Structure formats: structure tokens, C-alpha cells
Amino acid sequence: AYSTKEERPVGRYPVPNKKDMPYDIVELMEEVEKKTGFLPNIFKAMSHRPAEFRAFFAYYNAIMNKDTGQLSKADKELIIVATSVVNRCPYCVIAHGALHRIYSKQPALADQVTVNWKLADLSDRELAMLEFALAICRADNITEEHFQKLERHGFGREDAWDIAMISAFFAMSNRIAHFIDLRPNREFYTMGRMPHGEKED
Amino acid sequence: AYSTKEERPVGRYPVPNKKDMPYDIVELMEEVEKKTGFLPNIFKAMSHRPAEFRAFFAYYNAIMNKDTGQLSKADKELIIVATSVVNRCPYCVIAHGALHRIYSKQPALADQVTVNWKLADLSDRELAMLEFALAICRADNITEEHFQKLERHGFGREDAWDIAMISAFFAMSNRIAHFIDLRPNREFYTMGRMPHGEKED
Amino acid sequence: AYSTKEERPVGRYPVPNKKDMPYDIVELMEEVEKKTGFLPNIFKAMSHRPAEFRAFFAYYNAIMNKDTGQLSKADKELIIVATSVVNRCPYCVIAHGALHRIYSKQPALADQVTVNWKLADLSDRELAMLEFALAICRADNITEEHFQKLERHGFGREDAWDIAMISAFFAMSNRIAHFIDLRPNREFYTMGRMPHGEKED
Amino acid sequence: AYSTKEERPVGRYPVPNKKDMPYDIVELMEEVEKKTGFLPNIFKAMSHRPAEFRAFFAYYNAIMNKDTGQLSKADKELIIVATSVVNRCPYCVIAHGALHRIYSKQPALADQVTVNWKLADLSDRELAMLEFALAICRADNITEEHFQKLERHGFGREDAWDIAMISAFFAMSNRIAHFIDLRPNREFYTMGRMPHGEKED
Amino acid sequence: AYSTKEERPVGRYPVPNKKDMPYDIVELMEEVEKKTGFLPNIFKAMSHRPAEFRAFFAYYNAIMNKDTGQLSKADKELIIVATSVVNRCPYCVIAHGALHRIYSKQPALADQVTVNWKLADLSDRELAMLEFALAICRADNITEEHFQKLERHGFGREDAWDIAMISAFFAMSNRIAHFIDLRPNREFYTMGRMPHGEKED
Amino acid sequence: AYSTKEERPVGRYPVPNKKDMPYDIVELMEEVEKKTGFLPNIFKAMSHRPAEFRAFFAYYNAIMNKDTGQLSKADKELIIVATSVVNRCPYCVIAHGALHRIYSKQPALADQVTVNWKLADLSDRELAMLEFALAICRADNITEEHFQKLERHGFGREDAWDIAMISAFFAMSNRIAHFIDLRPNREFYTMGRMPHGEKED
């Protein structure tokens, strides 16, 4: 157990020195660090295996940064929080809870979903979206009824695909994070806590 | 489902007007409000039944505000957070997570315990304390082995009693909160988020 | 493991001598012993902590001995049996099963509920009452649907509160009993076993 | 739901009239009724299918009435109670609890095992026997370790077989009883309740 | 752990020499071996206890080889596969999967049911049959609703009895097989794998 | 439900015509079909989303076709079978069971692992490998103890990474397959069924 005073390592595998990393990986890291203000630990941890680093973030990019469909950035982060809670993944719940606060401007919702998503202050549309994401998360048999419930809240077949792929990708990510013992950067805990309109920091 | 913009009601039972409440209850509420800066919703909700209000807070007081034993105020709040997470109780996790941040000056620990207590940055003593509290929480058969594990971390028989009674009391409280549909005051979400030494406002 | 021949201790904490107990506790014990014919072990066990003894029985009294509402004494005992079975609490199942036999004059029902409440010879009203009590017992999310089911069997909102509070209080009591390793007095096993009209001795 | 006043039917399948039953079945029934004082409902229910009646009781006889090995009649009934509790089978728990009281002269033990076998007043030998029976009951993978634990309490390989076969047979019987909705005869509830030496009537 | 090259023993109990077995048991074995082409290991394993051998196969015969009712031989094997999967019984899943392939002429269905019965290529009638069999398998409370669902697919009360008894009998058999550590004969793995019309050898 | 006579569709999303697919995807498909003798349905199903097709197979390639480390091709397939069984994924269990038979020349092992991996004829090394893979599969907290167990069977930290990533990737794949309702090609059911040395056709 670590005292909360000292800084935890990123995970249980060593992080290579930047000078030993392939150039494309350094480049991606610097771009992310510039945009976010710090480098999320998942980038450091995955750099232990460059080929898998590239595969992981290319896949992430293909499902998280596509522009089509009806899922907002906040919707996607909400799906990640809800499914990562089921797997009790510290990195993903804390990091994507922070991203949800940033994108949604709702400072309390991710915390509510972390405790009990069915009692969170969600719209019926969001509830339907999470219900489907969690059926995927639990590896339930998926039936036509699942699709019909989604449709009642305006989600078409392609939206269903998008929800499912995010939930499935984080089924993988949560397990990778458990394996690596990946821990969230300190910055994530406080990001976006102040309500919309109020200045943060 | 409530929009996050409007204020949620305290719970599903009506809260009486202050002027219709017995004097001792008003007095206790005012004392708490003065000390905390706002009146936690549990006080409002329980005032629906004055006799039970008195019994609930008298019991709470008997186990939470006794001075003897080795449990700090932060320890007690940590027990409450960990056991309330098992029961997915929004009010107790959010409110007592806030109190833990205040008492412990550790802004991230309650969030970590909420996601996955075994991976939180806890001391071995805290891990042993929560392990015992959660055995009580699950209504496990309690054996001598449980007491021996506690003793290895400096908790005597009377400390075990204190841990057990807090966990047992919140087994009740979590269920009352679910019944009432009790929701945390907004203030709890942000209380104590800034690390020790930094000014919070 | 104890032979069934010798008398078990009341629990794993020492019971103080009567002469060392506060007067109000002795007085309450004597009153109960007079009424019941023997002193139920919960009174002995809780006297280890006088302040908690007082809080526990005051709370018990506030919810079990109120006269209003539609729950009969037998109803209340049935709720306690059903919820204590879920937590596998020897003291509460045996003691409150006995009290149910006494109040209901039904010698077999508590035994049936102990094995499988859904197959017990219960009225639809009793089934609805237990269904709600067990939702509380499991710390389920409680929804309007739960209240509507109760209403179809004549239980109003205040009755729902009464059922919930008994179930929640015994969520606490069962865990305290497990912690103390509290065991039923021998008398409870045979109390009220003879059917109504037949003499018991 | 049945009122407890009227007599419940034996189960959900019709019981043939004695005059329509094959002679060997009538003969067996009369023998049992003479010995027990009443005809346990399982005999009535199974007579719906004479070939299966014969197979069921022949099998029961082969494992319950063999004289060799170290299991006493009370041991066998204890195994049946413990495994039938897991399957929440009203008939088997109530009927074999009664038989255990009769054979063991211990009026409280079956009730204790019904609530929580690990907290019952059992000898270490009985605990080991039930632990093994319940591993069979849950269809666990059985390993050499299971046999070694039994051996430490004096149970050889042939005793293990006897325990396993009783547990396995009642895995079947409990499910048959659930299917038939078989209910215990009223007599079972009170049989053997008075402690050894006291007269029962 | 055994290498797959060497032949595993039949189970963990010794199999008597044929010359030491009672004549009726030898006779039954020879009849089965002649019919099947090899002697399934369950016959060898049960011969350790001749009285139980006779009881087991007499019972099996009474429920599996009756001619009345609507269950085909393939239906019965499908029930056995589905319920044995729940108990993770290697012998019963592999052996009865083979028998199902033989009787149904469907080489893939048993494998599908082994992985996920709800996603297998089953008719609605077969789904209803397995749903009921698995309710028995889990020792669920059986209600009138269960019977009505069966009736909607053409299964009467006597068919329900047949399904239930097969499921209940294999609740026993699966547990006996786990106890004995019974393993399938090699022949079962490949029996009936070739689709109908193609020659198998 | 589909009759087993007619051919099932690949899944619930439409498969584009080859002429509408991007060239690189067609090229990869033709290469696979040439090598395997038929085109596994996962390739058809994923072509619905070309960008995700590329990401999925690039990732698959990065973890399945790397040459370093101690995992044989058969080991990797065994991990996939064992983890896909937990998620009850028809496509992955059947397809990768077939691949395991091909690579391992062991015609029965995948079937054994499908029913009950702990009772399969596995070496201790294989048991340790699957135990770790299943801890990842269940999203367990991974501790140093897990790594030490692996080391006792010759698996280093980089092998642990390989096992974990395969298990995590199939946590995703199983869920994608459930979402798509992906079904195995008929060819997979019989591939590699004949033991080593015997001709298969």
C-alpha cells in the first residue's frame, strides 16, 4: 500500500525513457500532452509494447473520434464510466469521469453513475443508452428486444453499434488496466469539478 | 429522471415545515446547520417521523461521537464509505465521502474506495479495518480469525465492536436512504476536494 | 463447536454482572424477564455497552411498539423472520419465529418462511408485505412500482415506511448478532409450537 | 396461497385411489404408515407413476437402509436437512428435520442447521461431514483434498461414497418435490420437539 | 493432470474384475457393450456398489426408456446435455452430447447447447422444453406459469413430469459423476460428428 | 430460431458485397480464405465498418502473431477457448476450439475445457496459464501473487503480458460477437476432430 503523500508509479511495468521510444509514439504523446495539459498514464504504460501501443490507440481512435452518429462526446464518456464501474477499474472510472465532467459541464453526474447509475440524474435517453452498454459489458446475449428499446429513445442500428463497440473496447481496457495496475494521474480527480459558468482552479 | 439543472426533492416523503416540527428536532437541525454550513438532507427526511428521528440520531451519536477507542473520525467515515458502496447508496457514499475528505485531508481516497477499495492507497491498518467492516456489511459469519486479523493491526476487541457497530448501523441507514430515495445535498460533491494546504472555495 | 448438552455462552463478549449495570438497564431487563418468562439473550449481550443498549432498545421500541398503521404484531414478526433468514441469523430467526407463533397462533408458518417464503402458506397480502420487506433487506433500489404493489394489497405510504424501517432495523440487528455470535435462548425453540386451542407446556 | 386452516393438497398431481394402485405399492404404503403413524406425502405423490415409485423407493432404500459404514441414522438425516436447505425444499427440510430430531434426540439441531449450518452446535466430525455433503450438493469439482479432510475426521472412502450418494439422491428428491409442489404432512412440524427424557404428546 | 496420450482411469474408485461381479450386472454390461460398441464408463464405475448399480440403472430405465409421451430420444438427450452443462459435468455433457448427435442426426446442436443454449439453433418447442428443464435443474420454485408456458408448445402435464424427472435424475447423476471423477470414454468425443447422409467411420 | 437445415446468416448486420469493400479489406479476406480454406465469419461481419475492421485485425495480429515469448499457437487458442466459455460466446468457443485442435493435435482437449477447464486433461503449466487468463477475464484485481504463480510454471513477466492481452482482447471480441450475433462457420465444428496420424476428411 502506498502512502497518499508519495507519487505512485504509473503501473507495474517499467515505462521506457522517451529517448528509447519509437518516434511516432513520442509524437503522439507530445500531441496528447499539449492538448490535455498532462500525459495520461495509459500512454506511458502502453509504450512498454510499441506495436500494441499503436494498435490500442488506433482502435480507440476509430471508435471514439468518429464524427458520425448521435453519440456526443459526453455520451461516450458516460458509457465508459458506467461500464468501468462494473469492472471496478480505478484508472478508467476516474479518468473518464473527469472527461465526462469536462464535456458535459455536469460536475456531479459521473460521481452519481459511479455509485448507482440507476439512481443518477439521467435522462431517459441516457438510461436506455447505459442499459444497452451494460448488457454488452456483462456479455449478455443480445436480442432484438435490446435494439427495440434503444430505438424507442432515438438510437438507430448504427448508434447501437457505436455504443456496443465502446463498451466492448473498455471491457478490454479495464482488464488491461487491472493487469498493469494502472492508476489515474492526480489531475483527473479534480478536473471539471466546478459547475458550468464558475471558473475552475 | 431529473434534469441536473433543477433541484431534486430531498426524498420521496414530504418534509414537514419547520413550524410544525417538535422543538427538540428544530433545535438539533439548527445546531447541525450552523456547524456544517447547510442542513444535510437526512435530517430533513427523518423529520417525517419525529420519534424515529430522535432514535436514529441518538443511536448515530452513541456510535459516531464516542471519544474512546482507536478509530479516528476519518477512519469512521472510511468505514461508512466502503460499506455504503456495497449497497450502492448515493446519499451515504457522497455525503460521507465528503466528510472523509474533510477529516482526512486526503482529497482522492474516498473516490478510490468508491471504485475499488482493495486498490485504494490505503495503509495495511486501513485495509484490515475495511476488510472487517465489509465482513459485517455482508452479514458474514464472524469468527475468531476475523478478530485475530484485526489484532495484528492493533485493533482490540473494543475497537472491533466500534467498527462492527458503524458498519451495522449503516447497513440500516443505506436501506433507509434507498427507501426514502434520499439524495445528497449538492454541497457534498465538492467539499474537501482541494488538497491540504490549498485554499478551497 | 459446542456439544448440545452444555449451555452455550450468550455470545463472544462478556456479560456484566447485574450489580455493575446502570439501574435503568437492570430495570428494563427485569420488566422484560417478567413479561416473557426469561430474559432474551440480546438484552444480556447489548448490556456490554450501556449507551448502545439504550439506543438500540429505544429505536426498537419506536418502530416495533407504535400503535398506528396496519401491521399487526404477527406481521412485524413475520417481516423479521423473513429478512433474518436472508442474513442467516440464528438468534433472530429462532427468537422472532417463536414470537410469530405466539402472536399469530400459527405454529407452522415461521418454519415455512424459514425454508422458502414464496412457498409458505401466506395470504397474498402477506406475500406482498414480505416481497417489499425483502427488497429493503437486499438494499434494492426502491421505485414507485414497489409502492404501487403494496397499495394493491391495502398498504399505504405510512405502512410502507413501517415495513421498511423494521426490515432496515433488522439489517442492523442481524449483523450485530453475527458480530456478537449471539445465540437464542433454549426457550425460543419450543415456544408456541402447539396449535391454537391445544394447551402448551 | 392457502389459508393455514384448510388442509393443503399433497402436491399438484392427483393422488390415485388406493384401490387403483398396484398391490405392491399399497403394501409398501401400509407398512410405512404402520411404522410412522401416518403416510408421508412423498409416498402418495410418487404413486402417480408406479414404475417411478418403485425405482425411487428402491434407490432410497439402497442408500438409506444399508447397515455398513459409519453413518448413523441421525447423520444421514442431518445430511438431508443441510442439502435440502440449499435447495429451499419445504418437504425435505421439514420432514427430515423431524426424523433427525427423532433419531438424534436433539430437538434444536435441525432448526439450527436450517438457519445457518456453520453456526449450529455441531461436532467437528459433523461439520466435516456436512462440508463434504454440501460440496456434492453444489456440484463442485471434488478433489483429493475433499477426501483428506473427511479422513481427518474418521471418514474412509466408503463413508465418503455414502455421504455423496445421499447428497446426490436428495439433489434429485428436492427437485422432484419442487416439481410436484410437495408439502410436508402437518405431523412433521412437531415430531421430536420435546427434549430427550421428556414425554412428547 | 493426465497427459492426453495415456488412458485415464474410469474414475477414482476401483472397478471390480468382471469375474467378481454379480451375474446380473455382467449380463447388463454385456448387453450394453454389444449395443453401443463399447461399455460406457458409468457402468464400470457404478459396479463398485452392486445394489446401487441396480437401483441407478433401474431408475434410469424407468424414465429414459418409457415409450409414452411426446419426448423423442433426441429430446431426452438434449435435456441431459443442457442440465449437465450447468453442473459442468464432463462425463454427462460429452456422452449425452454424442447420443444426441446419434439420435437427432444433427451434428452441431449439442456443441451449441454446451456453449450457450439460448443461442443454439433450437425450435421454439425445444427452447421451451429446455427452459423448463433448467428451472428444475436450478431447483427453482415451480409455478403454474411454468406449466402454461410448456402447454403453449404442446407439452401436457405428463410431458412436464417426464422432462422434470430427467432433469432431476441428472441433477443426481452429475453429482455422482463429479464425486467419482468419472470421465467419458474416448469414443464419445467423435460419435455422430458427421452430418446425416455422410458415412461415419 | 433457425432450423439447422438452412444456412444461418453470418450475424445481424448486413455484410457488404465484395465489390463495395475497400481493396485492402478484400485483399486480407482473400489471403485468409486461401490459407484457411474458407472465410471465417468474423471477417465478413466486421467489414460492415472498414475502419474498425482494420483496427480489429491489426490489434489481433499484434498480439496473436508475434513470435517472441513462450506461448505456442496452441496455448494461445486454449486461452481463447477458456475465456470465451466464461462469456458463452458461440463463435469464439467453436472457432478457436477448432484452431486449438489443429495446432495441438489433441482432438478432445478443447471440448473438455469447454465443459470444465479444471477437470480437463491439462498439464500443470497449462492450468496455471488458464488460471491467470481467467483472472484477467473476470476483471479480478491482479496482484503480485498472480505473477508468482505464473513464474513457478516458467512464465515470465513478458509471458504474463502476452496471456493478459489475449484474454483482454477476447473480452472485447466475445462482446462484439454477442452484439453482432456472430455464428461460427459450419466448417469449424468438425475441423481437427480426428486424432493425430489418422486422416481427416
Short mmCIF file of N, CA and C in Angstrom, two decimals, chain D residues 115-180:
data_model
loop_
_atom_site.label_atom_id
_atom_site.label_comp_id
_atom_site.label_asym_id
_atom_site.label_seq_id
_atom_site.Cartn_x
_atom_site.Cartn_y
_atom_site.Cartn_z
N VAL D 115 -31.16 -22.73 9.65
CA VAL D 115 -30.85 -21.30 9.56
C VAL D 115 -29.43 -21.07 9.07
N ASN D 116 -28.46 -21.79 9.63
CA ASN D 116 -27.06 -21.50 9.31
C ASN D 116 -26.20 -22.64 9.83
N TRP D 117 -25.91 -23.61 8.97
CA TRP D 117 -25.25 -24.82 9.46
C TRP D 117 -23.88 -24.56 10.06
N LYS D 118 -23.19 -23.54 9.59
CA LYS D 118 -21.84 -23.29 10.11
C LYS D 118 -21.88 -22.77 11.54
N LEU D 119 -23.01 -22.23 11.97
CA LEU D 119 -23.13 -21.73 13.34
C LEU D 119 -23.91 -22.70 14.23
N ALA D 120 -24.28 -23.87 13.71
CA ALA D 120 -25.05 -24.82 14.51
C ALA D 120 -24.14 -25.52 15.53
N ASP D 121 -24.75 -26.06 16.57
CA ASP D 121 -23.98 -26.73 17.64
C ASP D 121 -23.55 -28.13 17.19
N LEU D 122 -22.67 -28.19 16.21
CA LEU D 122 -22.24 -29.45 15.62
C LEU D 122 -20.85 -29.82 16.12
N SER D 123 -20.58 -31.11 16.18
CA SER D 123 -19.22 -31.59 16.44
C SER D 123 -18.36 -31.33 15.19
N ASP D 124 -17.05 -31.35 15.36
CA ASP D 124 -16.16 -31.16 14.21
C ASP D 124 -16.38 -32.26 13.17
N ARG D 125 -16.66 -33.45 13.64
CA ARG D 125 -16.96 -34.56 12.72
C ARG D 125 -18.20 -34.25 11.89
N GLU D 126 -19.25 -33.74 12.53
CA GLU D 126 -20.47 -33.41 11.80
C GLU D 126 -20.23 -32.26 10.82
N LEU D 127 -19.43 -31.28 11.24
CA LEU D 127 -19.12 -30.16 10.35
C LEU D 127 -18.41 -30.65 9.08
N ALA D 128 -17.43 -31.56 9.27
CA ALA D 128 -16.69 -32.10 8.12
C ALA D 128 -17.63 -32.88 7.19
N MET D 129 -18.53 -33.64 7.80
CA MET D 129 -19.48 -34.43 7.02
C MET D 129 -20.38 -33.51 6.19
N LEU D 130 -20.88 -32.45 6.81
CA LEU D 130 -21.76 -31.53 6.08
C LEU D 130 -21.00 -30.73 5.03
N GLU D 131 -19.78 -30.36 5.35
CA GLU D 131 -18.97 -29.62 4.37
C GLU D 131 -18.82 -30.44 3.08
N PHE D 132 -18.58 -31.73 3.25
CA PHE D 132 -18.44 -32.60 2.08
C PHE D 132 -19.79 -32.77 1.38
N ALA D 133 -20.83 -33.01 2.15
CA ALA D 133 -22.16 -33.19 1.55
C ALA D 133 -22.57 -31.97 0.75
N LEU D 134 -22.20 -30.79 1.23
CA LEU D 134 -22.61 -29.56 0.54
C LEU D 134 -21.75 -29.29 -0.69
N ALA D 135 -20.50 -29.77 -0.70
CA ALA D 135 -19.69 -29.69 -1.93
C ALA D 135 -20.36 -30.54 -3.02
N ILE D 136 -20.85 -31.70 -2.64
CA ILE D 136 -21.60 -32.54 -3.59
C ILE D 136 -22.88 -31.82 -4.01
N CYS D 137 -23.58 -31.28 -3.05
CA CYS D 137 -24.85 -30.59 -3.28
C CYS D 137 -24.68 -29.47 -4.31
N ARG D 138 -23.59 -28.72 -4.23
CA ARG D 138 -23.35 -27.60 -5.15
C ARG D 138 -22.76 -28.06 -6.47
N ALA D 139 -22.56 -29.38 -6.64
CA ALA D 139 -21.94 -29.92 -7.85
C ALA D 139 -20.53 -29.38 -8.05
N ASP D 140 -19.82 -29.13 -6.94
CA ASP D 140 -18.42 -28.71 -7.00
C ASP D 140 -17.57 -29.79 -7.65
N ASN D 141 -16.45 -29.39 -8.23
CA ASN D 141 -15.43 -30.37 -8.58
C ASN D 141 -14.91 -30.99 -7.28
N ILE D 142 -14.88 -32.31 -7.21
CA ILE D 142 -14.43 -32.99 -5.99
C ILE D 142 -12.98 -33.41 -6.19
N THR D 143 -12.14 -33.04 -5.24
CA THR D 143 -10.70 -33.31 -5.35
C THR D 143 -10.22 -34.19 -4.19
N GLU D 144 -8.98 -34.62 -4.31
CA GLU D 144 -8.39 -35.44 -3.24
C GLU D 144 -8.43 -34.71 -1.90
N GLU D 145 -8.30 -33.41 -1.93
CA GLU D 145 -8.35 -32.62 -0.70
C GLU D 145 -9.67 -32.84 0.06
N HIS D 146 -10.75 -32.95 -0.68
CA HIS D 146 -12.03 -33.23 -0.03
C HIS D 146 -11.97 -34.54 0.75
N PHE D 147 -11.37 -35.56 0.15
CA PHE D 147 -11.30 -36.87 0.82
C PHE D 147 -10.37 -36.81 2.04
N GLN D 148 -9.30 -36.04 1.90
CA GLN D 148 -8.35 -35.95 3.02
C GLN D 148 -8.98 -35.27 4.23
N LYS D 149 -9.75 -34.24 3.98
CA LYS D 149 -10.45 -33.56 5.08
C LYS D 149 -11.39 -34.53 5.80
N LEU D 150 -12.11 -35.33 5.01
CA LEU D 150 -13.02 -36.32 5.61
C LEU D 150 -12.22 -37.31 6.46
N GLU D 151 -11.09 -37.76 5.91
CA GLU D 151 -10.29 -38.76 6.62
C GLU D 151 -9.80 -38.25 7.97
N ARG D 152 -9.50 -36.95 8.03
CA ARG D 152 -9.04 -36.38 9.31
C ARG D 152 -10.13 -36.49 10.38
N HIS D 153 -11.35 -36.74 9.99
CA HIS D 153 -12.43 -36.90 10.96
C HIS D 153 -12.98 -38.32 10.97
N GLY D 154 -12.17 -39.26 10.43
CA GLY D 154 -12.51 -40.67 10.57
C GLY D 154 -13.40 -41.24 9.49
N PHE D 155 -13.66 -40.47 8.45
CA PHE D 155 -14.49 -41.00 7.36
C PHE D 155 -13.61 -41.58 6.26
N GLY D 156 -13.76 -42.85 5.99
CA GLY D 156 -12.99 -43.50 4.93
C GLY D 156 -13.64 -43.28 3.57
N ARG D 157 -13.02 -43.92 2.54
CA ARG D 157 -13.51 -43.75 1.16
C ARG D 157 -14.94 -44.27 0.98
N GLU D 158 -15.27 -45.34 1.70
CA GLU D 158 -16.63 -45.89 1.56
C GLU D 158 -17.65 -45.01 2.27
N ASP D 159 -17.23 -44.37 3.36
CA ASP D 159 -18.12 -43.40 4.02
C ASP D 159 -18.35 -42.20 3.11
N ALA D 160 -17.26 -41.77 2.46
CA ALA D 160 -17.39 -40.64 1.51
C ALA D 160 -18.45 -40.98 0.46
N TRP D 161 -18.36 -42.21 -0.05
CA TRP D 161 -19.36 -42.66 -1.04
C TRP D 161 -20.78 -42.54 -0.46
N ASP D 162 -20.94 -43.02 0.77
CA ASP D 162 -22.28 -42.97 1.39
C ASP D 162 -22.78 -41.53 1.52
N ILE D 163 -21.92 -40.66 2.01
CA ILE D 163 -22.33 -39.24 2.15
C ILE D 163 -22.70 -38.67 0.78
N ALA D 164 -21.84 -38.92 -0.20
CA ALA D 164 -22.06 -38.35 -1.54
C ALA D 164 -23.36 -38.84 -2.15
N MET D 165 -23.65 -40.13 -1.97
CA MET D 165 -24.84 -40.67 -2.62
C MET D 165 -26.12 -40.13 -1.97
N ILE D 166 -26.09 -39.93 -0.66
CA ILE D 166 -27.27 -39.33 -0.01
C ILE D 166 -27.46 -37.89 -0.50
N SER D 167 -26.37 -37.15 -0.54
CA SER D 167 -26.48 -35.76 -1.01
C SER D 167 -26.96 -35.72 -2.46
N ALA D 168 -26.42 -36.61 -3.30
CA ALA D 168 -26.80 -36.63 -4.71
C ALA D 168 -28.25 -37.06 -4.89
N PHE D 169 -28.67 -38.06 -4.10
CA PHE D 169 -30.05 -38.53 -4.21
C PHE D 169 -31.03 -37.41 -3.84
N PHE D 170 -30.67 -36.63 -2.83
CA PHE D 170 -31.58 -35.55 -2.44
C PHE D 170 -31.47 -34.33 -3.36
N ALA D 171 -30.37 -34.20 -4.10
CA ALA D 171 -30.35 -33.22 -5.20
C ALA D 171 -31.51 -33.54 -6.15
N MET D 172 -31.72 -34.84 -6.39
CA MET D 172 -32.85 -35.27 -7.21
C MET D 172 -34.17 -35.07 -6.46
N SER D 173 -34.25 -35.56 -5.24
CA SER D 173 -35.52 -35.51 -4.49
C SER D 173 -36.02 -34.09 -4.28
N ASN D 174 -35.11 -33.18 -3.92
CA ASN D 174 -35.52 -31.77 -3.72
C ASN D 174 -36.17 -31.22 -4.99
N ARG D 175 -35.58 -31.56 -6.14
CA ARG D 175 -36.11 -31.05 -7.41
C ARG D 175 -37.46 -31.71 -7.75
N ILE D 176 -37.58 -33.00 -7.46
CA ILE D 176 -38.87 -33.67 -7.66
C ILE D 176 -39.93 -33.00 -6.76
N ALA D 177 -39.55 -32.74 -5.52
CA ALA D 177 -40.51 -32.13 -4.59
C ALA D 177 -40.93 -30.74 -5.06
N HIS D 178 -39.98 -29.95 -5.55
CA HIS D 178 -40.34 -28.63 -6.10
C HIS D 178 -41.28 -28.80 -7.29
N PHE D 179 -40.99 -29.78 -8.14
CA PHE D 179 -41.81 -30.00 -9.32
C PHE D 179 -43.24 -30.37 -8.94
N ILE D 180 -43.36 -31.27 -7.99
CA ILE D 180 -44.69 -31.75 -7.57
C ILE D 180 -45.38 -30.74 -6.66
#
